[in-house]
Coordinates of C-alpha atoms and ligand atoms in Angstrom, one line a residue:
X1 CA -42.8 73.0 20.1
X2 CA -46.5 72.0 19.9
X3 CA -48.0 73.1 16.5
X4 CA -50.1 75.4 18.5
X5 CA -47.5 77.2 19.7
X6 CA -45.5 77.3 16.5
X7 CA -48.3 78.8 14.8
X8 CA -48.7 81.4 18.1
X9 CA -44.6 82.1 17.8
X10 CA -45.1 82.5 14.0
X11 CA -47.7 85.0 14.6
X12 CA -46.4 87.0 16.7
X13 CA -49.0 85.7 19.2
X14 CA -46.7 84.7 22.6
X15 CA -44.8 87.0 24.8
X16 CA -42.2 86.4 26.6
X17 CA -42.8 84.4 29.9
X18 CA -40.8 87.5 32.1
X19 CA -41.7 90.9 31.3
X20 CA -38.9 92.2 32.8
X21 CA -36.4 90.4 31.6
X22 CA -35.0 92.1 28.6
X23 CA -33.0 89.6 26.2
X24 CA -32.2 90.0 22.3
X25 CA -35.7 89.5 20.9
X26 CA -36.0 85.8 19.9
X27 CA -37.1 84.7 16.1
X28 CA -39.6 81.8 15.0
X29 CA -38.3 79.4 12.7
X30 CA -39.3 81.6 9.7
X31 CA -37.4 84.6 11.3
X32 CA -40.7 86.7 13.1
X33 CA -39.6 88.8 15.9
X34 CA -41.1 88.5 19.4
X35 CA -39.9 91.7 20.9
X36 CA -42.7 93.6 22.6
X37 CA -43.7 97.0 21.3
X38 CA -41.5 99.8 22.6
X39 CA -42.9 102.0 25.2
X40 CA -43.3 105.3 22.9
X41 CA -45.2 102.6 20.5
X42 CA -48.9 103.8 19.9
X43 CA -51.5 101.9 21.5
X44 CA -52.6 99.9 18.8
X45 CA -49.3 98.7 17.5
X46 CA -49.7 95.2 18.4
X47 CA -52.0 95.6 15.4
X48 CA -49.2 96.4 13.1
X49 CA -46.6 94.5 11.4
X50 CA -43.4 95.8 13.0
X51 CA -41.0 93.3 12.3
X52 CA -39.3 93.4 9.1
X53 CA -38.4 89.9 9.1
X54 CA -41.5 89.0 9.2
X55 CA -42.7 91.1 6.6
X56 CA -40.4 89.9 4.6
X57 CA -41.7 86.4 5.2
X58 CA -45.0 87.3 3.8
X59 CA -44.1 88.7 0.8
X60 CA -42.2 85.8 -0.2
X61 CA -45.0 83.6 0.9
X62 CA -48.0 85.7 -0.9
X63 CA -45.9 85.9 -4.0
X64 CA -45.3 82.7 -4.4
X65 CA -48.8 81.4 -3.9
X66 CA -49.8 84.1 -6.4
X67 CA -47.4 82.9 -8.8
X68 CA -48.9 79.2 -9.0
X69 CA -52.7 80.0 -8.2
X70 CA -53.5 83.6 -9.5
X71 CA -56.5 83.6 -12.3
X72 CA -55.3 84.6 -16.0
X73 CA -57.0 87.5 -16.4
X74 CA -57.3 89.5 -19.6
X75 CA -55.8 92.6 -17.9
X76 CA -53.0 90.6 -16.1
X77 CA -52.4 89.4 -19.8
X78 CA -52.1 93.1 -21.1
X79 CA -50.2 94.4 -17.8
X80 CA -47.3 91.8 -18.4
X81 CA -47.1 91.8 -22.1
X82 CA -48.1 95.7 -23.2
X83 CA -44.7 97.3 -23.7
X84 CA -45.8 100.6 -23.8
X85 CA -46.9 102.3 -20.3
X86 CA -49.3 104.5 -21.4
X87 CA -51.2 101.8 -23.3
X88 CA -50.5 99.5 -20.3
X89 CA -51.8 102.0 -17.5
X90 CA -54.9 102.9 -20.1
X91 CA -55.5 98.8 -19.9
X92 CA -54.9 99.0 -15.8
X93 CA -57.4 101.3 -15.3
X94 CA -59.9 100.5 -17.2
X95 CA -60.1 96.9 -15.6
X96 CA -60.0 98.7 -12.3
X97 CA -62.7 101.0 -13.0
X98 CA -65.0 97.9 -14.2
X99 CA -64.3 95.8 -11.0
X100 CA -65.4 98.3 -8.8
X101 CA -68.6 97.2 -6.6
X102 CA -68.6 94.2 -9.9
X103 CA -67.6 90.3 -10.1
X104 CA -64.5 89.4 -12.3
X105 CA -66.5 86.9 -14.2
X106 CA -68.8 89.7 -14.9
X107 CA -66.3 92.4 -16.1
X108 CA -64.3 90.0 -18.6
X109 CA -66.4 90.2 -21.0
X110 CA -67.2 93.7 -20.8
X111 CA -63.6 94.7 -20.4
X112 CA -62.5 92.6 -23.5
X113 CA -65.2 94.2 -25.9
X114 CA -64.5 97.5 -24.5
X115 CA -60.7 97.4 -25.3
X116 CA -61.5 95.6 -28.4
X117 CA -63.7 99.1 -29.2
X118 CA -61.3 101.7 -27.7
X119 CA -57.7 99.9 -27.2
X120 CA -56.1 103.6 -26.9
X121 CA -56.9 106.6 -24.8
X122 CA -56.9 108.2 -28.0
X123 CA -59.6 105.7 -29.3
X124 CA -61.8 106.4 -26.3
X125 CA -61.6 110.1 -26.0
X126 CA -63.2 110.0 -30.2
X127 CA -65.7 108.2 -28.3
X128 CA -69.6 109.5 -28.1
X129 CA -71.3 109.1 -24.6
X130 CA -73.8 107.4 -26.1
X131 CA -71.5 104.4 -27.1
X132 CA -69.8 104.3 -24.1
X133 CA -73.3 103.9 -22.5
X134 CA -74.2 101.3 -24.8
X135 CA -71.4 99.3 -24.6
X136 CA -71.2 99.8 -20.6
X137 CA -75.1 98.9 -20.3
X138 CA -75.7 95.9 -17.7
X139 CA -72.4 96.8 -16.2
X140 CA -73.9 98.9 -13.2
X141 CA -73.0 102.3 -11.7
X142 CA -73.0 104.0 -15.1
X143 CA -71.3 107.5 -13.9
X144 CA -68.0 105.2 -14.1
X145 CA -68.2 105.1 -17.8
X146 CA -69.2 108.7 -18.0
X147 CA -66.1 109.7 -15.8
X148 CA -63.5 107.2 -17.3
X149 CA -64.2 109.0 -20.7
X150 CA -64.1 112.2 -19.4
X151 CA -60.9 111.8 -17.8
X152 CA -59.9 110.3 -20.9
X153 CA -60.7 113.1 -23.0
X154 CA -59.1 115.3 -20.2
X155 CA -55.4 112.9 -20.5
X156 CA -55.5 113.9 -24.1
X157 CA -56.3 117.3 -24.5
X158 CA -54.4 118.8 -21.3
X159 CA -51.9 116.0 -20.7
X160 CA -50.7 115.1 -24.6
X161 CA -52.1 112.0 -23.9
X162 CA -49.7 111.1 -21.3
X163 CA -51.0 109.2 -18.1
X164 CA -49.5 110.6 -15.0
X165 CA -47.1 108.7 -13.8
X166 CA -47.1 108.2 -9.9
X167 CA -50.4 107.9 -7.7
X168 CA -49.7 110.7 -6.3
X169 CA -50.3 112.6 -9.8
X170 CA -53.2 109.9 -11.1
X171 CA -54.9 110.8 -8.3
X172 CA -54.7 114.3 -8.3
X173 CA -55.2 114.8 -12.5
X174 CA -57.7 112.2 -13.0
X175 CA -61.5 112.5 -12.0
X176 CA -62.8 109.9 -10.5
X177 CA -59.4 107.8 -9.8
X178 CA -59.6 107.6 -6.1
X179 CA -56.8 106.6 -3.6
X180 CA -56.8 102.9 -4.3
X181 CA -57.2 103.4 -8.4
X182 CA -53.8 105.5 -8.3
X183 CA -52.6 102.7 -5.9
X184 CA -53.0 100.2 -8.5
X185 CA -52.3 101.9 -11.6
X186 CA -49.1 102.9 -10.4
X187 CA -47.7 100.0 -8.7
X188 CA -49.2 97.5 -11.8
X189 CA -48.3 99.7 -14.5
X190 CA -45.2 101.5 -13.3
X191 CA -43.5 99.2 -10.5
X192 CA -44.7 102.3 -8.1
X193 CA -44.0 100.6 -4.2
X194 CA -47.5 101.8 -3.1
X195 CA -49.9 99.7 -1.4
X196 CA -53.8 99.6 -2.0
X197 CA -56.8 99.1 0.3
X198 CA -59.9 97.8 -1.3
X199 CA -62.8 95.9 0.3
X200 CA -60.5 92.2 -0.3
X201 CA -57.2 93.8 1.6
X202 CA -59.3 95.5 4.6
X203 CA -60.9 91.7 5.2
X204 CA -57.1 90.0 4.9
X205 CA -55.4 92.6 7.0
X206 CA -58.5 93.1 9.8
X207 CA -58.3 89.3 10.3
X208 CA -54.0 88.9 10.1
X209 CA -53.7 91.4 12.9
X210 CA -57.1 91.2 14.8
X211 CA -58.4 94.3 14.0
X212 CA -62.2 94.6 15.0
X213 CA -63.2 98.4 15.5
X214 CA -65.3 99.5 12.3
X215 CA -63.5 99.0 9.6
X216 CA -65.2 101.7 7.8
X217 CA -64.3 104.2 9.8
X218 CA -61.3 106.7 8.6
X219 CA -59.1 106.2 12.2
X220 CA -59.4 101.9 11.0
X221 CA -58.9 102.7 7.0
X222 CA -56.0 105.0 8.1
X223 CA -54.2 102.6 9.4
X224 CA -55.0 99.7 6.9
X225 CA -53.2 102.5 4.1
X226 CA -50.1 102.2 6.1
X227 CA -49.7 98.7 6.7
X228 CA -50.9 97.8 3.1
X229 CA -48.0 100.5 2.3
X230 CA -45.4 99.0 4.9
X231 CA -46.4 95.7 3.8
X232 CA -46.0 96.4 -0.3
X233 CA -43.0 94.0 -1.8
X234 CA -40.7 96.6 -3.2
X235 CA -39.4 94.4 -6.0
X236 CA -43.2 93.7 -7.1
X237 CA -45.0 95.9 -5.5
X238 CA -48.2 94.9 -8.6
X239 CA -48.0 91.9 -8.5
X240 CA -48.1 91.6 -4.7
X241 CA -51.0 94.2 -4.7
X242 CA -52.8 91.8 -7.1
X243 CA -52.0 88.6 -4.6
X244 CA -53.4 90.8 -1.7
X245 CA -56.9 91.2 -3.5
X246 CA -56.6 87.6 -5.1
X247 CA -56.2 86.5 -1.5
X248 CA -59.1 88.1 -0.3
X249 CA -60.9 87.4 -3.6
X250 CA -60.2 83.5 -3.7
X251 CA -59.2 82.0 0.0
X252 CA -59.5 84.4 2.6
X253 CA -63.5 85.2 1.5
X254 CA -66.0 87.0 3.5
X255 CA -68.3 83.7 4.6
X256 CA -65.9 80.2 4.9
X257 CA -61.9 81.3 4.3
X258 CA -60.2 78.6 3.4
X259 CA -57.6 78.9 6.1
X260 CA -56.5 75.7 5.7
X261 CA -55.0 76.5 2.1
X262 CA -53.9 80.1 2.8
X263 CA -50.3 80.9 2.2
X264 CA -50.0 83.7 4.8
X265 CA -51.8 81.2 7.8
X266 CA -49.0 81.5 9.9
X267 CA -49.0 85.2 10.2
X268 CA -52.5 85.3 10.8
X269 CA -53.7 86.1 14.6
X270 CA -57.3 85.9 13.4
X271 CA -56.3 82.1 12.8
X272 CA -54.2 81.6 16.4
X273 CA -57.5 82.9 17.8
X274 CA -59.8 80.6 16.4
X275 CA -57.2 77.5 17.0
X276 CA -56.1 78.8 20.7
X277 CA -60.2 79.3 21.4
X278 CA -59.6 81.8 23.9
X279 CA -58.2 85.8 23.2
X280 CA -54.5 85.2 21.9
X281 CA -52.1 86.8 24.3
X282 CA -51.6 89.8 21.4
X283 CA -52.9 92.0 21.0
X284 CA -54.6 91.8 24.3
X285 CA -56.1 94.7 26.2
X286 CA -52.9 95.7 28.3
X287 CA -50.7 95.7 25.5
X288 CA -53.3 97.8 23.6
X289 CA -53.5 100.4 26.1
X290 CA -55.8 99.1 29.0
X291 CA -59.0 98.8 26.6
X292 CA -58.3 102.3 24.6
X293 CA -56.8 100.5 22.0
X294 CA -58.6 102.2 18.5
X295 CA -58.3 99.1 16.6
X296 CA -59.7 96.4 19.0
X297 CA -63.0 95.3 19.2
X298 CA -65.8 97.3 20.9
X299 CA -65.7 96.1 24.1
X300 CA -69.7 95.5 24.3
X301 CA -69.2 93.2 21.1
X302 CA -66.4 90.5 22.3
X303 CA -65.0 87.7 20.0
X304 CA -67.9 85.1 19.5
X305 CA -66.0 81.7 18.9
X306 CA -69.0 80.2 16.6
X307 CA -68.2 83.1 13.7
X308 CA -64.0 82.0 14.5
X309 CA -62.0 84.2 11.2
X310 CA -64.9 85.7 10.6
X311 CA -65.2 87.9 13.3
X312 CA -63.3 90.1 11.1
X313 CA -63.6 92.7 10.0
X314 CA -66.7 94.2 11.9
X315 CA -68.4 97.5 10.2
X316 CA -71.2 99.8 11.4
X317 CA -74.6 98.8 10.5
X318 CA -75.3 99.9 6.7
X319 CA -77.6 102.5 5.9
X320 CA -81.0 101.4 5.0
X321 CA -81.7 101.5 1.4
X322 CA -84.1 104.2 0.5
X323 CA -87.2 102.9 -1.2
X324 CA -88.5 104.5 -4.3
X325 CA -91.0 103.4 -6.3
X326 CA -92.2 104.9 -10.1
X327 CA -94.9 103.6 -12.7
X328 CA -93.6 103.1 -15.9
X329 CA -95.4 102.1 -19.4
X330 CA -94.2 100.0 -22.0
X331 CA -95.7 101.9 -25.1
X332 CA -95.6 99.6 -28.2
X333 CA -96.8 100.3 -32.0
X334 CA -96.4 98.4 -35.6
X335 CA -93.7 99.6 -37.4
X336 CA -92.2 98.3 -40.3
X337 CA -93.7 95.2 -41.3
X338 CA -96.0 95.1 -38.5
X339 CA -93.0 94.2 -36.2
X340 CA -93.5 95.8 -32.4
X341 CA -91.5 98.8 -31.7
X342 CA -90.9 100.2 -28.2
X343 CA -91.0 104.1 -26.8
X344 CA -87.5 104.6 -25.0
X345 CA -86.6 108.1 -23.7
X346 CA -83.4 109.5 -22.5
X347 CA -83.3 110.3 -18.8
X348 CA -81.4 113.7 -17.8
X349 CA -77.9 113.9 -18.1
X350 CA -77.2 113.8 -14.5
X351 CA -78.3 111.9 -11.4
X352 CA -79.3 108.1 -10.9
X353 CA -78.6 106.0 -14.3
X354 CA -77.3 109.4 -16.6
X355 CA -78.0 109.6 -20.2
X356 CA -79.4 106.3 -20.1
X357 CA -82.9 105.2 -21.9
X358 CA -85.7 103.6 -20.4
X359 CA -90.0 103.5 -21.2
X360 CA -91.7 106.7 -19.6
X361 CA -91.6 106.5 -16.1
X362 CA -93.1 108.7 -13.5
X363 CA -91.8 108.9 -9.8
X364 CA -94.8 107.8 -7.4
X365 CA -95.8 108.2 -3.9
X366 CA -95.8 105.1 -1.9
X367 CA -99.6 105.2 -1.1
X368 CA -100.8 106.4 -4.2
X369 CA -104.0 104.9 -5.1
X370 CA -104.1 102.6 -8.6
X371 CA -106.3 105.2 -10.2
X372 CA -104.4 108.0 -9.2
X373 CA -101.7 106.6 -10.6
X374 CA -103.2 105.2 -13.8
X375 CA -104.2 109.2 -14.5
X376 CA -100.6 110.4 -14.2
X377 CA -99.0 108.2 -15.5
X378 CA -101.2 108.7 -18.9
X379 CA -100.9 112.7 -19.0
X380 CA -97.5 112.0 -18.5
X381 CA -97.7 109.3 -21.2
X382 CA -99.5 112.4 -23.3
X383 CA -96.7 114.5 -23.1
X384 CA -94.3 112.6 -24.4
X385 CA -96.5 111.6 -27.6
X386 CA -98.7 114.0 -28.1
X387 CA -102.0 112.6 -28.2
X388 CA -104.7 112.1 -25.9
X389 CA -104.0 108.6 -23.7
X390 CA -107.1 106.8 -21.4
X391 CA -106.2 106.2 -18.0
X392 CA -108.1 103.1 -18.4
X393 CA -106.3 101.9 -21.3
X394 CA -103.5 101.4 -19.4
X395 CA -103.0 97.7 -19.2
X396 CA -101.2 96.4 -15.7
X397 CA -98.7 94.0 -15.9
X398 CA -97.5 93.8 -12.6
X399 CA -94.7 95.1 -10.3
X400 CA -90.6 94.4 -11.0
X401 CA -88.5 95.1 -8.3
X402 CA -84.3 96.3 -8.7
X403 CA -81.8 96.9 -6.0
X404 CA -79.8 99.8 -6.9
X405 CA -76.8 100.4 -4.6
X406 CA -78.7 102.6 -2.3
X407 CA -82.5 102.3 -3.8
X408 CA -84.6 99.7 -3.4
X409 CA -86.8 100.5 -6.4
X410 CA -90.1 99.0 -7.4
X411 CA -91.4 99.7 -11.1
X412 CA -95.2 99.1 -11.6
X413 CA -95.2 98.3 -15.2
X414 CA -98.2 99.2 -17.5
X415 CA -98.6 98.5 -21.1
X416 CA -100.4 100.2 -24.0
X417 CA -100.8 99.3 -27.7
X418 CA -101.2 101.9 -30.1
X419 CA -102.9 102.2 -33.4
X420 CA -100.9 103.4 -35.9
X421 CA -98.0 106.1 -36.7
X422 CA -97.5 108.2 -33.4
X423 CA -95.0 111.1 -34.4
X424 CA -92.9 112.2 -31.5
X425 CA -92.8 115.6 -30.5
X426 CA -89.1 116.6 -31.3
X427 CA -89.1 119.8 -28.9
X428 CA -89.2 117.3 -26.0
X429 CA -86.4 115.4 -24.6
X430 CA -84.6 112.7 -26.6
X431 CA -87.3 110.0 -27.6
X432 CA -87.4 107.0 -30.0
X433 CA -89.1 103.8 -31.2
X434 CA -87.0 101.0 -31.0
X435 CA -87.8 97.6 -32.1
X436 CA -86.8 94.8 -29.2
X437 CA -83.0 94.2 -30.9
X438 CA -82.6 97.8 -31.2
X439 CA -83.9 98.2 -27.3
X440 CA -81.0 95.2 -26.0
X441 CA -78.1 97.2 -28.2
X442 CA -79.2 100.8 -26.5
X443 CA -78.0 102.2 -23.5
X444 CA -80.4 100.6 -20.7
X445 CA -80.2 99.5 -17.9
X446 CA -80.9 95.8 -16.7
X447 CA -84.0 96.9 -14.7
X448 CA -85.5 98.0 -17.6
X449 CA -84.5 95.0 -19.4
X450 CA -86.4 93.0 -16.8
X451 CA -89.3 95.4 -17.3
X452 CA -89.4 94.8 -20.5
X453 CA -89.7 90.8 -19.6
X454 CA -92.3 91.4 -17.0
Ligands
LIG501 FE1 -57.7 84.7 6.0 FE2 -57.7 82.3 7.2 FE3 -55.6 83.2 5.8 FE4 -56.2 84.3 8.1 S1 -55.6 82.2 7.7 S2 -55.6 85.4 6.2 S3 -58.4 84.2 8.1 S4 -57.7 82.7 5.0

């Protein structure tokens, strides 16, 4: 057999030469079935993996691969050696939380400082907002803090400090533990056979089985849950949850997948495609219901052979980034010693960045003119301190721009020095001077750090 055709047979990719023949489906070498889909089979389940020969085949593939080439992570460390399961769920879930929309090389060090702070759910529910904003500042999307501590607070005062113990219940108890947070609490901690479906699994799965209609929509993430859950090793369902996302995280990535190196290549139709360089007989339009199949690609946007793998997954067009845009003065006096100190104030305790600190900053109008804006900017500058500011005081520094998830926000960043002791007016909203070590140790966040730099 030509290794074109091995790897076609492998992946389920050849049918059989006479449709109407009907013998015992054949098996590639590793054991894959052939057999077409039955008739009462939905459209799309060429998509699916059907055979359970050939599931099994993966799993034993993807595990070992994970055992020789999966990162040591700190919370793989804790998962495998913590003997206690709510202690070991607590260490779960905070690492999942972290890597949420945020790079593992990021999150290490974070994670390890926060653990090293609040090792218990006990520890963390003592915990003030504040600190957890402190310690969580430069991380990004600050409500996940907020939430983890709340639901913290909630597994200790209404749960006895017992973590639920299937997805099912995570899910349901826990604010702000989604589908795929239960998913991998519950199969890491607790050996739960549940599969999980983060961004890494969609892009492995939509390129194993060909699956180009929107992978954000709910019919595509549907059916991603129940292959991830058909899929799931039932002997290790974590740690093959873990080699899924490693997978996606480390050979099969968004731009150049290494498919040369991937352990699961010869299940992988996205792969047949590319080598074949023409549509792989499955899934094909007729066995996907004459073009109506849900999980193929639009028809107006066919396979382009220069993108090969990477034709999957496809998504709708994301929405464009509102654009904000706020003036914001670094206020600075002598304190102690003559040493600089900053004016920080705490932003409300809901919406964008929470709780968090940052210099006065007042929303602006796209087209507001300079002066305009000098002019607010100082009454609201006055309000805050108390004393008369000039407009024309206010000394530009020029314009810092930060991407939020779904702002594109531009600060233009004033400065003003002030002579002498300025009290703050306590009746206003949290306020304080902060010299440039105690600014880095608060609860901002990095674009106000690189204001501060500007
Ligand atoms: Fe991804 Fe390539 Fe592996 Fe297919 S063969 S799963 S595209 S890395």
């Amino acid at each position: 057999m030509s290794q074109l055709r091995a790897a076609a047979v492998a992946a389920g990719g050849l049918r059989r030469s006479s449709p109407r023949a009907a013998p015992p489906a054949r098996r590639s070498r590793k054991g894959a079935s052939l057999r077409k889909a039955p008739a009462s089979a939905p459209p799309y389940s060429r998509h699916l993996f059907s055979d359970p020969a050939e599931i099994e085949v993966l799993r034993g593939d993807l595990l070992a691969w994970y055992d020789r080439c999966k990162r040591d992570l700190p919370w793989r460390t804790r998962a495998a050696t913590e003997p206690d399961a709510d202690r070991r769920a607590y260490a779960v879930w905070v690492s999942e939380i972290m890597l949420q929309q945020t790079q593992v090389a990021t999150v290490i060090d974070y994670y390890n400082r926060w653990m090293q702070k609040w090792p218990t759910l006990q520890a963390l529910a003592q915990a003030s907002l504040e600190e957890v904003n402190e310690l969580w500042a430069g991380l990004g999307y600050y409500s996940r803090g907020k939430r983890l501590q709340e639901a913290a607070k909630k597994v200790v005062s209404e749960l006895a400090g017992r973590m639920p113990r299937t997805a099912e219940d995570l899910q349901k108890l826990l604010p702000g533990v989604g589908r795929y947070t239960a998913g991998a609490i519950a199969s890491i901690s607790y050996g739960q056979a549940t599969g999980v479906v983060d961004g890494n699994v969609i892009r492995v799965l939509c390129r194993l089985r060909c699956i180009g209609a929107d992978s954000s929509s709910p019919a595509v993430i549907d059916r991603l849950w129940d292959m991830a859950n058909a899929l799931v090793d039932r002997n290790r369902p974590g740690d093959f949850n873990q080699a899924l996302m490693e997978l996606g995280a480390t050979v099969c990535v968004p731009k150049a997948p290494l498919c040369g190196e991937c352990p699961v290549k010869q299940h992988c139709r996205a792969r047949l495609r590319k080598l074949l360089g023409k549509p792989t007989p499955v899934p094909d339009v007729e066995d996907c219901g004459a073009g109506g199949c849900p999980l193929c690609p639009p028809a107006a946007e066919p396979w382009d052979s220069s993108l090969g793998v990477t034709n999957f997954p496809r998504k709708a067009a994301k929405k464009q980034a509102r654009v904000a845009r706020a003036a914001t003065c670094v206020l600075e006096r002598r304190g102690c010693h003559r040493a600089p100190e900053y004016l920080i104030v705490q932003r409300p305790s809901s919406g964008l960045l929470a709780g968090l600190w940052e210099f006065p900053s007042l929303p602006q109008a796209q087209d507001l003119q300079e002066e305009k804006q000098r002019e607010a900017l100082a009454e609201h500058l006055q309000a805050w301190i108390g004393q008369p500011v000039v407009a024309g005081d206010l000394q530009l520094i020029g314009e810092v721009v930060h991407i939020f998830s779904h702002i594109h926000q531009t600060y233009v960043v004033y400065s003003l020095s002030l002579d002498g002791d300025v009290t703050l007016d306590p009746a206003s909203s949290p306020s304080r001077w902060v010299t440039e070590e105690e600014f880095h140790a608060s609860a901002v966040s990095t674009a106000m750090k690189k204001v501060l730099g500007a």
